[in-house]
PDB file of C-alpha atoms and ligand atoms in Angstrom:
ATOM      1  CA  MET A  29       0.000   0.000   0.000  1.00  0.00           C
ATOM      2  CA  ARG A  30       1.519   3.307  -1.139  1.00  0.00           C
ATOM      3  CA  LEU A  31      -0.230   6.249   0.449  1.00  0.00           C
ATOM      4  CA  ILE A  32      -0.067  10.029   0.764  1.00  0.00           C
ATOM      5  CA  MET A  33      -1.762  12.053   3.497  1.00  0.00           C
ATOM      6  CA  LEU A  34      -3.102  15.444   2.417  1.00  0.00           C
ATOM      7  CA  GLY A  35      -4.677  18.120   4.598  1.00  0.00           C
ATOM      8  CA  ALA A  36      -4.116  21.454   6.291  1.00  0.00           C
ATOM      9  CA  PRO A  37      -1.632  21.792   9.139  1.00  0.00           C
ATOM     10  CA  GLY A  38      -3.392  20.261  12.147  1.00  0.00           C
ATOM     11  CA  ALA A  39      -5.903  18.286  10.093  1.00  0.00           C
ATOM     12  CA  GLY A  40      -4.724  15.076  11.751  1.00  0.00           C
ATOM     13  CA  LYS A  41      -2.349  13.734   9.091  1.00  0.00           C
ATOM     14  CA  GLY A  42       0.285  12.592  11.572  1.00  0.00           C
ATOM     15  CA  THR A  43      -2.246  11.105  13.988  1.00  0.00           C
ATOM     16  CA  GLN A  44      -3.880   9.023  11.258  1.00  0.00           C
ATOM     17  CA  ALA A  45      -0.655   8.199   9.397  1.00  0.00           C
ATOM     18  CA  LYS A  46       0.814   6.566  12.515  1.00  0.00           C
ATOM     19  CA  LYS A  47      -2.274   4.419  13.021  1.00  0.00           C
ATOM     20  CA  ILE A  48      -2.543   3.415   9.364  1.00  0.00           C
ATOM     21  CA  ALA A  49       1.192   2.608   9.263  1.00  0.00           C
ATOM     22  CA  ALA A  50       0.755   0.250  12.227  1.00  0.00           C
ATOM     23  CA  ILE A  51      -2.337  -1.440  10.767  1.00  0.00           C
ATOM     24  CA  TYR A  52      -0.751  -2.091   7.353  1.00  0.00           C
ATOM     25  CA  ASN A  53       2.777  -2.565   8.685  1.00  0.00           C
ATOM     26  CA  ILE A  54       4.323   0.081   6.439  1.00  0.00           C
ATOM     27  CA  PRO A  55       6.785   2.849   7.361  1.00  0.00           C
ATOM     28  CA  HIS A  56       5.408   6.289   8.267  1.00  0.00           C
ATOM     29  CA  ILE A  57       7.523   8.968   6.586  1.00  0.00           C
ATOM     30  CA  SER A  58       6.982  12.503   7.897  1.00  0.00           C
ATOM     31  CA  THR A  59       9.070  15.260   6.319  1.00  0.00           C
ATOM     32  CA  GLY A  60       8.244  17.498   9.310  1.00  0.00           C
ATOM     33  CA  ASP A  61       9.728  14.844  11.643  1.00  0.00           C
ATOM     34  CA  ILE A  62      12.805  14.543   9.394  1.00  0.00           C
ATOM     35  CA  PHE A  63      13.358  18.314   9.555  1.00  0.00           C
ATOM     36  CA  ARG A  64      12.802  18.448  13.322  1.00  0.00           C
ATOM     37  CA  ALA A  65      15.309  15.618  13.854  1.00  0.00           C
ATOM     38  CA  ASN A  66      17.831  17.569  11.758  1.00  0.00           C
ATOM     39  CA  ILE A  67      17.176  20.750  13.735  1.00  0.00           C
ATOM     40  CA  LYS A  68      17.724  18.855  16.979  1.00  0.00           C
ATOM     41  CA  ASP A  69      21.020  17.443  15.659  1.00  0.00           C
ATOM     42  CA  LYS A  70      22.022  20.885  14.303  1.00  0.00           C
ATOM     43  CA  THR A  71      22.805  19.559  10.816  1.00  0.00           C
ATOM     44  CA  ASP A  72      23.214  21.904   7.819  1.00  0.00           C
ATOM     45  CA  LEU A  73      19.814  20.827   6.550  1.00  0.00           C
ATOM     46  CA  GLY A  74      18.276  21.497   9.970  1.00  0.00           C
ATOM     47  CA  LEU A  75      19.760  24.991  10.166  1.00  0.00           C
ATOM     48  CA  LYS A  76      18.456  25.869   6.707  1.00  0.00           C
ATOM     49  CA  ALA A  77      15.006  24.344   7.267  1.00  0.00           C
ATOM     50  CA  LYS A  78      14.508  26.051  10.638  1.00  0.00           C
ATOM     51  CA  GLU A  79      14.645  29.515   9.068  1.00  0.00           C
ATOM     52  CA  TYR A  80      11.585  28.720   6.997  1.00  0.00           C
ATOM     53  CA  MET A  81       9.712  26.602   9.534  1.00  0.00           C
ATOM     54  CA  ASP A  82       9.876  29.263  12.259  1.00  0.00           C
ATOM     55  CA  LYS A  83       8.228  31.735   9.887  1.00  0.00           C
ATOM     56  CA  GLY A  84       5.474  29.294   8.936  1.00  0.00           C
ATOM     57  CA  LEU A  85       6.851  29.069   5.385  1.00  0.00           C
ATOM     58  CA  LEU A  86       7.517  25.949   3.360  1.00  0.00           C
ATOM     59  CA  VAL A  87      11.087  24.735   3.133  1.00  0.00           C
ATOM     60  CA  PRO A  88      12.221  25.116  -0.529  1.00  0.00           C
ATOM     61  CA  ASP A  89      11.418  22.131  -2.758  1.00  0.00           C
ATOM     62  CA  GLU A  90      15.080  21.425  -3.550  1.00  0.00           C
ATOM     63  CA  LEU A  91      15.804  20.776   0.137  1.00  0.00           C
ATOM     64  CA  VAL A  92      13.123  18.127   0.440  1.00  0.00           C
ATOM     65  CA  VAL A  93      12.594  16.197  -2.812  1.00  0.00           C
ATOM     66  CA  ASP A  94      15.888  14.271  -2.827  1.00  0.00           C
ATOM     67  CA  ILE A  95      15.534  13.321   0.827  1.00  0.00           C
ATOM     68  CA  VAL A  96      12.172  11.715   0.149  1.00  0.00           C
ATOM     69  CA  ALA A  97      13.303  10.027  -3.079  1.00  0.00           C
ATOM     70  CA  ASP A  98      16.262   8.475  -1.204  1.00  0.00           C
ATOM     71  CA  ARG A  99      14.064   7.408   1.689  1.00  0.00           C
ATOM     72  CA  LEU A 100      11.647   5.620  -0.666  1.00  0.00           C
ATOM     73  CA  LYS A 101      14.508   3.573  -2.115  1.00  0.00           C
ATOM     74  CA  GLN A 102      15.245   2.004   1.266  1.00  0.00           C
ATOM     75  CA  GLU A 103      14.419  -1.646   1.790  1.00  0.00           C
ATOM     76  CA  ASP A 104      11.565  -1.079   4.273  1.00  0.00           C
ATOM     77  CA  CYS A 105       9.562   0.839   1.633  1.00  0.00           C
ATOM     78  CA  LYS A 106       9.608  -2.095  -0.783  1.00  0.00           C
ATOM     79  CA  ASP A 107       6.025  -3.167  -0.022  1.00  0.00           C
ATOM     80  CA  GLY A 108       4.604   0.262   0.719  1.00  0.00           C
ATOM     81  CA  PHE A 109       4.803   3.435   2.767  1.00  0.00           C
ATOM     82  CA  ILE A 110       2.703   6.316   4.014  1.00  0.00           C
ATOM     83  CA  LEU A 111       3.938   9.833   3.272  1.00  0.00           C
ATOM     84  CA  ASP A 112       2.852  12.520   5.744  1.00  0.00           C
ATOM     85  CA  GLY A 113       3.525  16.165   4.887  1.00  0.00           C
ATOM     86  CA  PHE A 114       4.949  15.419   1.455  1.00  0.00           C
ATOM     87  CA  PRO A 115       4.231  16.441  -1.253  1.00  0.00           C
ATOM     88  CA  ARG A 116       3.216  19.982  -0.279  1.00  0.00           C
ATOM     89  CA  THR A 117       3.598  21.690  -3.668  1.00  0.00           C
ATOM     90  CA  ILE A 118       2.873  20.725  -7.280  1.00  0.00           C
ATOM     91  CA  PRO A 119       6.625  20.533  -8.148  1.00  0.00           C
ATOM     92  CA  GLN A 120       7.104  18.164  -5.181  1.00  0.00           C
ATOM     93  CA  ALA A 121       4.231  15.990  -6.451  1.00  0.00           C
ATOM     94  CA  GLU A 122       5.765  15.921  -9.928  1.00  0.00           C
ATOM     95  CA  SER A 123       9.160  14.942  -8.582  1.00  0.00           C
ATOM     96  CA  LEU A 124       7.535  12.206  -6.495  1.00  0.00           C
ATOM     97  CA  ASP A 125       5.798  10.881  -9.613  1.00  0.00           C
ATOM     98  CA  LYS A 126       9.146  10.741 -11.409  1.00  0.00           C
ATOM     99  CA  ALA A 127      10.812   8.937  -8.510  1.00  0.00           C
ATOM    100  CA  LEU A 128       7.995   6.389  -8.366  1.00  0.00           C
ATOM    101  CA  ILE A 129       8.073   5.804 -12.128  1.00  0.00           C
ATOM    102  CA  SER A 130      11.806   5.115 -11.904  1.00  0.00           C
ATOM    103  CA  MET A 131      10.967   2.524  -9.227  1.00  0.00           C
ATOM    104  CA  ASP A 132       8.245   1.096 -11.465  1.00  0.00           C
ATOM    105  CA  THR A 133       5.471   1.813  -9.005  1.00  0.00           C
ATOM    106  CA  LYS A 134       2.787   4.369  -8.155  1.00  0.00           C
ATOM    107  CA  ILE A 135       0.593   5.798  -5.390  1.00  0.00           C
ATOM    108  CA  ASN A 136      -2.557   3.824  -4.521  1.00  0.00           C
ATOM    109  CA  TYR A 137      -4.384   6.587  -2.649  1.00  0.00           C
ATOM    110  CA  ALA A 138      -3.967  10.210  -1.643  1.00  0.00           C
ATOM    111  CA  ILE A 139      -6.042  10.535   1.529  1.00  0.00           C
ATOM    112  CA  ASN A 140      -7.334  14.065   2.046  1.00  0.00           C
ATOM    113  CA  ILE A 141      -8.356  14.843   5.629  1.00  0.00           C
ATOM    114  CA  ASP A 142     -10.856  17.656   5.403  1.00  0.00           C
ATOM    115  CA  VAL A 143     -11.059  20.065   8.377  1.00  0.00           C
ATOM    116  CA  PRO A 144     -12.422  23.642   8.197  1.00  0.00           C
ATOM    117  CA  ASP A 145      -9.978  26.450   9.063  1.00  0.00           C
ATOM    118  CA  GLU A 146     -11.952  27.491  12.137  1.00  0.00           C
ATOM    119  CA  ASN A 147     -11.206  24.138  13.852  1.00  0.00           C
ATOM    120  CA  ILE A 148      -7.498  24.274  13.098  1.00  0.00           C
ATOM    121  CA  VAL A 149      -6.254  27.009  15.431  1.00  0.00           C
ATOM    122  CA  ARG A 150      -7.995  25.365  18.392  1.00  0.00           C
ATOM    123  CA  ARG A 151      -6.366  22.066  17.570  1.00  0.00           C
ATOM    124  CA  MET A 152      -2.889  23.492  17.172  1.00  0.00           C
ATOM    125  CA  SER A 153      -2.827  25.443  20.435  1.00  0.00           C
ATOM    126  CA  GLY A 154      -3.659  22.185  22.252  1.00  0.00           C
ATOM    127  CA  ARG A 155      -1.215  20.017  20.298  1.00  0.00           C
ATOM    128  CA  ARG A 156       1.706  18.599  22.238  1.00  0.00           C
ATOM    129  CA  ALA A 157       4.503  16.859  20.355  1.00  0.00           C
ATOM    130  CA  CYS A 158       7.196  14.386  21.341  1.00  0.00           C
ATOM    131  CA  LEU A 159      10.472  15.414  19.731  1.00  0.00           C
ATOM    132  CA  LYS A 160      11.995  12.016  20.467  1.00  0.00           C
ATOM    133  CA  CYS A 161       9.545   9.775  18.547  1.00  0.00           C
ATOM    134  CA  GLY A 162       7.255  12.224  16.689  1.00  0.00           C
ATOM    135  CA  ALA A 163       4.050  11.193  18.487  1.00  0.00           C
ATOM    136  CA  THR A 164       1.462  13.951  18.855  1.00  0.00           C
ATOM    137  CA  TYR A 165      -1.218  14.453  21.480  1.00  0.00           C
ATOM    138  CA  HIS A 166      -3.931  16.981  22.234  1.00  0.00           C
ATOM    139  CA  ILE A 167      -4.512  18.285  25.743  1.00  0.00           C
ATOM    140  CA  ASN A 168      -8.296  17.740  25.371  1.00  0.00           C
ATOM    141  CA  TYR A 169      -8.953  15.469  22.393  1.00  0.00           C
ATOM    142  CA  ASN A 170      -6.117  12.974  22.779  1.00  0.00           C
ATOM    143  CA  PRO A 171      -4.299  13.508  26.095  1.00  0.00           C
ATOM    144  CA  PRO A 172      -1.240  11.459  27.113  1.00  0.00           C
ATOM    145  CA  GLN A 173      -1.640   9.177  30.139  1.00  0.00           C
ATOM    146  CA  VAL A 174       0.795  11.308  32.149  1.00  0.00           C
ATOM    147  CA  LYS A 175       0.780  15.079  31.577  1.00  0.00           C
ATOM    148  CA  ASP A 176       3.596  16.215  29.221  1.00  0.00           C
ATOM    149  CA  ILE A 177       5.095  12.712  28.936  1.00  0.00           C
ATOM    150  CA  CYS A 178       4.937  10.631  25.733  1.00  0.00           C
ATOM    151  CA  ASP A 179       2.985   7.357  26.129  1.00  0.00           C
ATOM    152  CA  SER A 180       5.164   5.546  23.579  1.00  0.00           C
ATOM    153  CA  CYS A 181       8.693   6.568  24.555  1.00  0.00           C
ATOM    154  CA  THR A 182       8.420   8.607  27.822  1.00  0.00           C
ATOM    155  CA  GLY A 183       9.959  11.608  26.011  1.00  0.00           C
ATOM    156  CA  GLU A 184       8.969  15.116  27.077  1.00  0.00           C
ATOM    157  CA  LEU A 185       6.017  16.704  25.259  1.00  0.00           C
ATOM    158  CA  ILE A 186       6.303  20.280  24.013  1.00  0.00           C
ATOM    159  CA  LEU A 187       4.215  22.960  22.307  1.00  0.00           C
ATOM    160  CA  ARG A 188       5.967  23.425  18.969  1.00  0.00           C
ATOM    161  CA  ASP A 189       7.289  26.947  18.237  1.00  0.00           C
ATOM    162  CA  ASP A 190       5.384  26.956  14.958  1.00  0.00           C
ATOM    163  CA  ASP A 191       2.071  26.057  16.649  1.00  0.00           C
ATOM    164  CA  LYS A 192       1.632  29.569  18.069  1.00  0.00           C
ATOM    165  CA  GLU A 193      -1.524  31.207  16.736  1.00  0.00           C
ATOM    166  CA  GLU A 194       0.111  33.784  14.427  1.00  0.00           C
ATOM    167  CA  THR A 195       2.352  31.163  12.809  1.00  0.00           C
ATOM    168  CA  VAL A 196      -0.570  28.773  12.420  1.00  0.00           C
ATOM    169  CA  LEU A 197      -2.550  31.441  10.532  1.00  0.00           C
ATOM    170  CA  LYS A 198       0.441  31.976   8.228  1.00  0.00           C
ATOM    171  CA  ARG A 199       0.765  28.217   7.670  1.00  0.00           C
ATOM    172  CA  LEU A 200      -2.926  27.967   6.834  1.00  0.00           C
ATOM    173  CA  ASP A 201      -2.572  30.756   4.294  1.00  0.00           C
ATOM    174  CA  ILE A 202       0.412  28.991   2.709  1.00  0.00           C
ATOM    175  CA  TYR A 203      -1.529  25.721   2.739  1.00  0.00           C
ATOM    176  CA  HIS A 204      -4.378  27.252   0.741  1.00  0.00           C
ATOM    177  CA  LYS A 205      -2.010  28.859  -1.767  1.00  0.00           C
ATOM    178  CA  GLN A 206       0.628  26.186  -2.275  1.00  0.00           C
ATOM    179  CA  THR A 207      -0.650  22.825  -1.004  1.00  0.00           C
ATOM    180  CA  SER A 208      -4.414  22.668  -1.581  1.00  0.00           C
ATOM    181  CA  PRO A 209      -3.939  22.559  -5.419  1.00  0.00           C
ATOM    182  CA  LEU A 210      -2.708  18.996  -4.811  1.00  0.00           C
ATOM    183  CA  ILE A 211      -6.313  17.963  -4.115  1.00  0.00           C
ATOM    184  CA  ASN A 212      -7.108  18.614  -7.757  1.00  0.00           C
ATOM    185  CA  TYR A 213      -3.832  17.064  -8.884  1.00  0.00           C
ATOM    186  CA  TYR A 214      -4.657  13.708  -7.277  1.00  0.00           C
ATOM    187  CA  GLU A 215      -8.324  13.923  -8.187  1.00  0.00           C
ATOM    188  CA  GLU A 216      -7.291  14.069 -11.841  1.00  0.00           C
ATOM    189  CA  LYS A 217      -5.170  10.968 -11.317  1.00  0.00           C
ATOM    190  CA  ASN A 218      -8.167   9.213  -9.734  1.00  0.00           C
ATOM    191  CA  THR A 219      -6.268   8.488  -6.536  1.00  0.00           C
ATOM    192  CA  LEU A 220      -7.953  11.050  -4.261  1.00  0.00           C
ATOM    193  CA  VAL A 221     -10.179   9.992  -1.369  1.00  0.00           C
ATOM    194  CA  THR A 222     -11.539  12.532   1.123  1.00  0.00           C
ATOM    195  CA  VAL A 223     -12.465  11.808   4.738  1.00  0.00           C
ATOM    196  CA  ASP A 224     -14.286  14.066   7.199  1.00  0.00           C
ATOM    197  CA  GLY A 225     -11.543  15.171   9.597  1.00  0.00           C
ATOM    198  CA  THR A 226     -13.939  16.666  12.153  1.00  0.00           C
ATOM    199  CA  LYS A 227     -15.015  13.241  13.406  1.00  0.00           C
ATOM    200  CA  ASN A 228     -13.210  11.625  16.328  1.00  0.00           C
ATOM    201  CA  ILE A 229      -9.801  10.071  15.788  1.00  0.00           C
ATOM    202  CA  ASP A 230     -10.907   6.403  15.809  1.00  0.00           C
ATOM    203  CA  ASP A 231     -13.885   6.987  13.512  1.00  0.00           C
ATOM    204  CA  ILE A 232     -11.620   8.651  10.952  1.00  0.00           C
ATOM    205  CA  THR A 233      -9.241   5.672  11.074  1.00  0.00           C
ATOM    206  CA  LYS A 234     -12.203   3.346  10.503  1.00  0.00           C
ATOM    207  CA  SER A 235     -13.345   5.364   7.463  1.00  0.00           C
ATOM    208  CA  ILE A 236      -9.836   5.198   6.015  1.00  0.00           C
ATOM    209  CA  VAL A 237      -9.520   1.450   6.581  1.00  0.00           C
ATOM    210  CA  GLU A 238     -12.912   0.917   4.930  1.00  0.00           C
ATOM    211  CA  ILE A 239     -11.676   2.753   1.851  1.00  0.00           C
ATOM    212  CA  LEU A 240      -8.301   0.986   1.705  1.00  0.00           C
ATOM    213  CA  GLY A 241      -9.657  -2.496   2.363  1.00  0.00           C
ATOM    214  CA  ALA A 242      -7.747  -5.374   3.912  1.00  0.00           C
TER     215      ALA A 242
HETATM  216  P1  LIG B 317       2.021  19.822  10.277  1.00  0.00           P
HETATM  217  O1  LIG B 317       2.044  18.442  10.878  1.00  0.00           O
HETATM  218  O2  LIG B 317       1.492  20.809  11.247  1.00  0.00           O
HETATM  219  O3  LIG B 317       1.362  19.914   8.946  1.00  0.00           O
HETATM  220  P2  LIG B 317       4.743  19.283   9.609  1.00  0.00           P
HETATM  221  O4  LIG B 317       5.312  18.688  10.817  1.00  0.00           O
HETATM  222  O5  LIG B 317       4.298  18.383   8.517  1.00  0.00           O
HETATM  223  O6  LIG B 317       3.525  20.225  10.061  1.00  0.00           O
HETATM  224  O7  LIG B 317       5.725  20.358   8.997  1.00  0.00           O
HETATM  225  C1  LIG B 317       6.267  21.395   9.792  1.00  0.00           C
HETATM  226  C2  LIG B 317       6.970  22.387   8.888  1.00  0.00           C
HETATM  227  O8  LIG B 317       8.044  21.724   8.198  1.00  0.00           O
HETATM  228  C3  LIG B 317       6.104  22.992   7.802  1.00  0.00           C
HETATM  229  O9  LIG B 317       5.374  24.129   8.242  1.00  0.00           O
HETATM  230  C4  LIG B 317       7.183  23.371   6.759  1.00  0.00           C
HETATM  231  O10 LIG B 317       7.875  24.550   7.137  1.00  0.00           O
HETATM  232  C5  LIG B 317       8.160  22.214   6.870  1.00  0.00           C
HETATM  233  N1  LIG B 317       7.843  21.121   5.920  1.00  0.00           N
HETATM  234  C6  LIG B 317       7.467  19.852   6.224  1.00  0.00           C
HETATM  235  N2  LIG B 317       7.291  19.129   5.121  1.00  0.00           N
HETATM  236  C7  LIG B 317       7.552  19.957   4.068  1.00  0.00           C
HETATM  237  C8  LIG B 317       7.528  19.811   2.652  1.00  0.00           C
HETATM  238  N3  LIG B 317       7.166  18.663   2.055  1.00  0.00           N
HETATM  239  N4  LIG B 317       7.868  20.896   1.895  1.00  0.00           N
HETATM  240  C9  LIG B 317       8.220  22.059   2.449  1.00  0.00           C
HETATM  241  N5  LIG B 317       8.257  22.269   3.775  1.00  0.00           N
HETATM  242  C10 LIG B 317       7.919  21.230   4.583  1.00  0.00           C
HETATM  243  P1  LIG B 318      -1.116  17.245  11.234  1.00  0.00           P
HETATM  244  O1  LIG B 318      -0.098  16.151  11.180  1.00  0.00           O
HETATM  245  O2  LIG B 318      -2.077  17.222  10.088  1.00  0.00           O
HETATM  246  O3  LIG B 318      -0.514  18.603  11.428  1.00  0.00           O
HETATM  247  P2  LIG B 318      -1.787  16.143  13.877  1.00  0.00           P
HETATM  248  O4  LIG B 318      -2.044  14.708  13.617  1.00  0.00           O
HETATM  249  O5  LIG B 318      -0.529  16.514  14.549  1.00  0.00           O
HETATM  250  O6  LIG B 318      -2.022  17.007  12.532  1.00  0.00           O
HETATM  251  O7  LIG B 318      -3.042  16.712  14.743  1.00  0.00           O
HETATM  252  C1  LIG B 318      -3.090  18.086  15.160  1.00  0.00           C
HETATM  253  C2  LIG B 318      -3.652  18.163  16.576  1.00  0.00           C
HETATM  254  O8  LIG B 318      -5.044  17.801  16.575  1.00  0.00           O
HETATM  255  C3  LIG B 318      -2.986  17.201  17.561  1.00  0.00           C
HETATM  256  O9  LIG B 318      -2.982  17.816  18.825  1.00  0.00           O
HETATM  257  C4  LIG B 318      -3.888  15.976  17.554  1.00  0.00           C
HETATM  258  O10 LIG B 318      -3.838  15.246  18.779  1.00  0.00           O
HETATM  259  C5  LIG B 318      -5.271  16.609  17.346  1.00  0.00           C
HETATM  260  N1  LIG B 318      -6.188  15.774  16.549  1.00  0.00           N
HETATM  261  C6  LIG B 318      -5.884  14.939  15.517  1.00  0.00           C
HETATM  262  N2  LIG B 318      -7.007  14.369  15.009  1.00  0.00           N
HETATM  263  C7  LIG B 318      -8.047  14.864  15.716  1.00  0.00           C
HETATM  264  C8  LIG B 318      -9.479  14.667  15.670  1.00  0.00           C
HETATM  265  N3  LIG B 318     -10.036  13.852  14.774  1.00  0.00           N
HETATM  266  N4  LIG B 318     -10.223  15.346  16.566  1.00  0.00           N
HETATM  267  C9  LIG B 318      -9.647  16.197  17.465  1.00  0.00           C
HETATM  268  N5  LIG B 318      -8.331  16.425  17.562  1.00  0.00           N
HETATM  269  C10 LIG B 318      -7.521  15.778  16.701  1.00  0.00           C
HETATM  270 ZN1  LIG B 319       7.661   9.858  22.143  1.00  0.00          ZN
END
């Protein structure tokens, strides 16, 4: 199963991608997690990416497309993968198509999680993220068992710098301008499926599994 998650920042892409990855036993590849790991390790890529991320802007395409193409060539992606946060622009989608063609394969579904803008800011201010393993929680909708501690790895949970309200509004604006055209892109390829992202977390997973099948 080769999947892409689409949706605004905070739509629930990461939350669902982790669950779907576990159900289908495929790797979850989050470009946001890759950048945050690089920022933590103070790599060149991390330093460059941080400048854009802190402003709520997209990291330039040339800094992300090769990383994903290389990742998809690794052995664990042989039978499938779920991409979360990539592609985010039409040029990224085109470069992904090229990479997949060269591997003689293609995407099965692009799963669009649909959430209205007015729900997003509320979600982001309550999001807490584990920098160690990438898990995300919500203080009301999906709280960890112990406050500020990750259930999966006991790492510390933080409010991301880019989840402050003004940055979230900027990210939403960028999403509508640069990322939402991908909905049409995948619709034209007949791979788009849309799920209602305002439902609760488990119901959304069920809807996705129903679409994907066993
Ligand atoms: P969210 O989960 O809220 O959508 P991500 O963790 O996916 O956010 O991404 C955080 C930030 O990392 C983005 O706002 C952007 O600056 C950068 N980023 C992640 N993936 C990409 C990508 N494919 N292209 C450009 N920038 C990206
Ligand atoms: P994305 O990866 O699209 O940016 P996340 O999966 O990180 O989004 O979810 C954003 C925030 O909203 C997190 O705090 C998460 O726990 C919460 N969340 C995710 N799905 C739902 C949902 N269906 N209902 C309510 N809150 C949700
Ligand atoms: Zn963790």
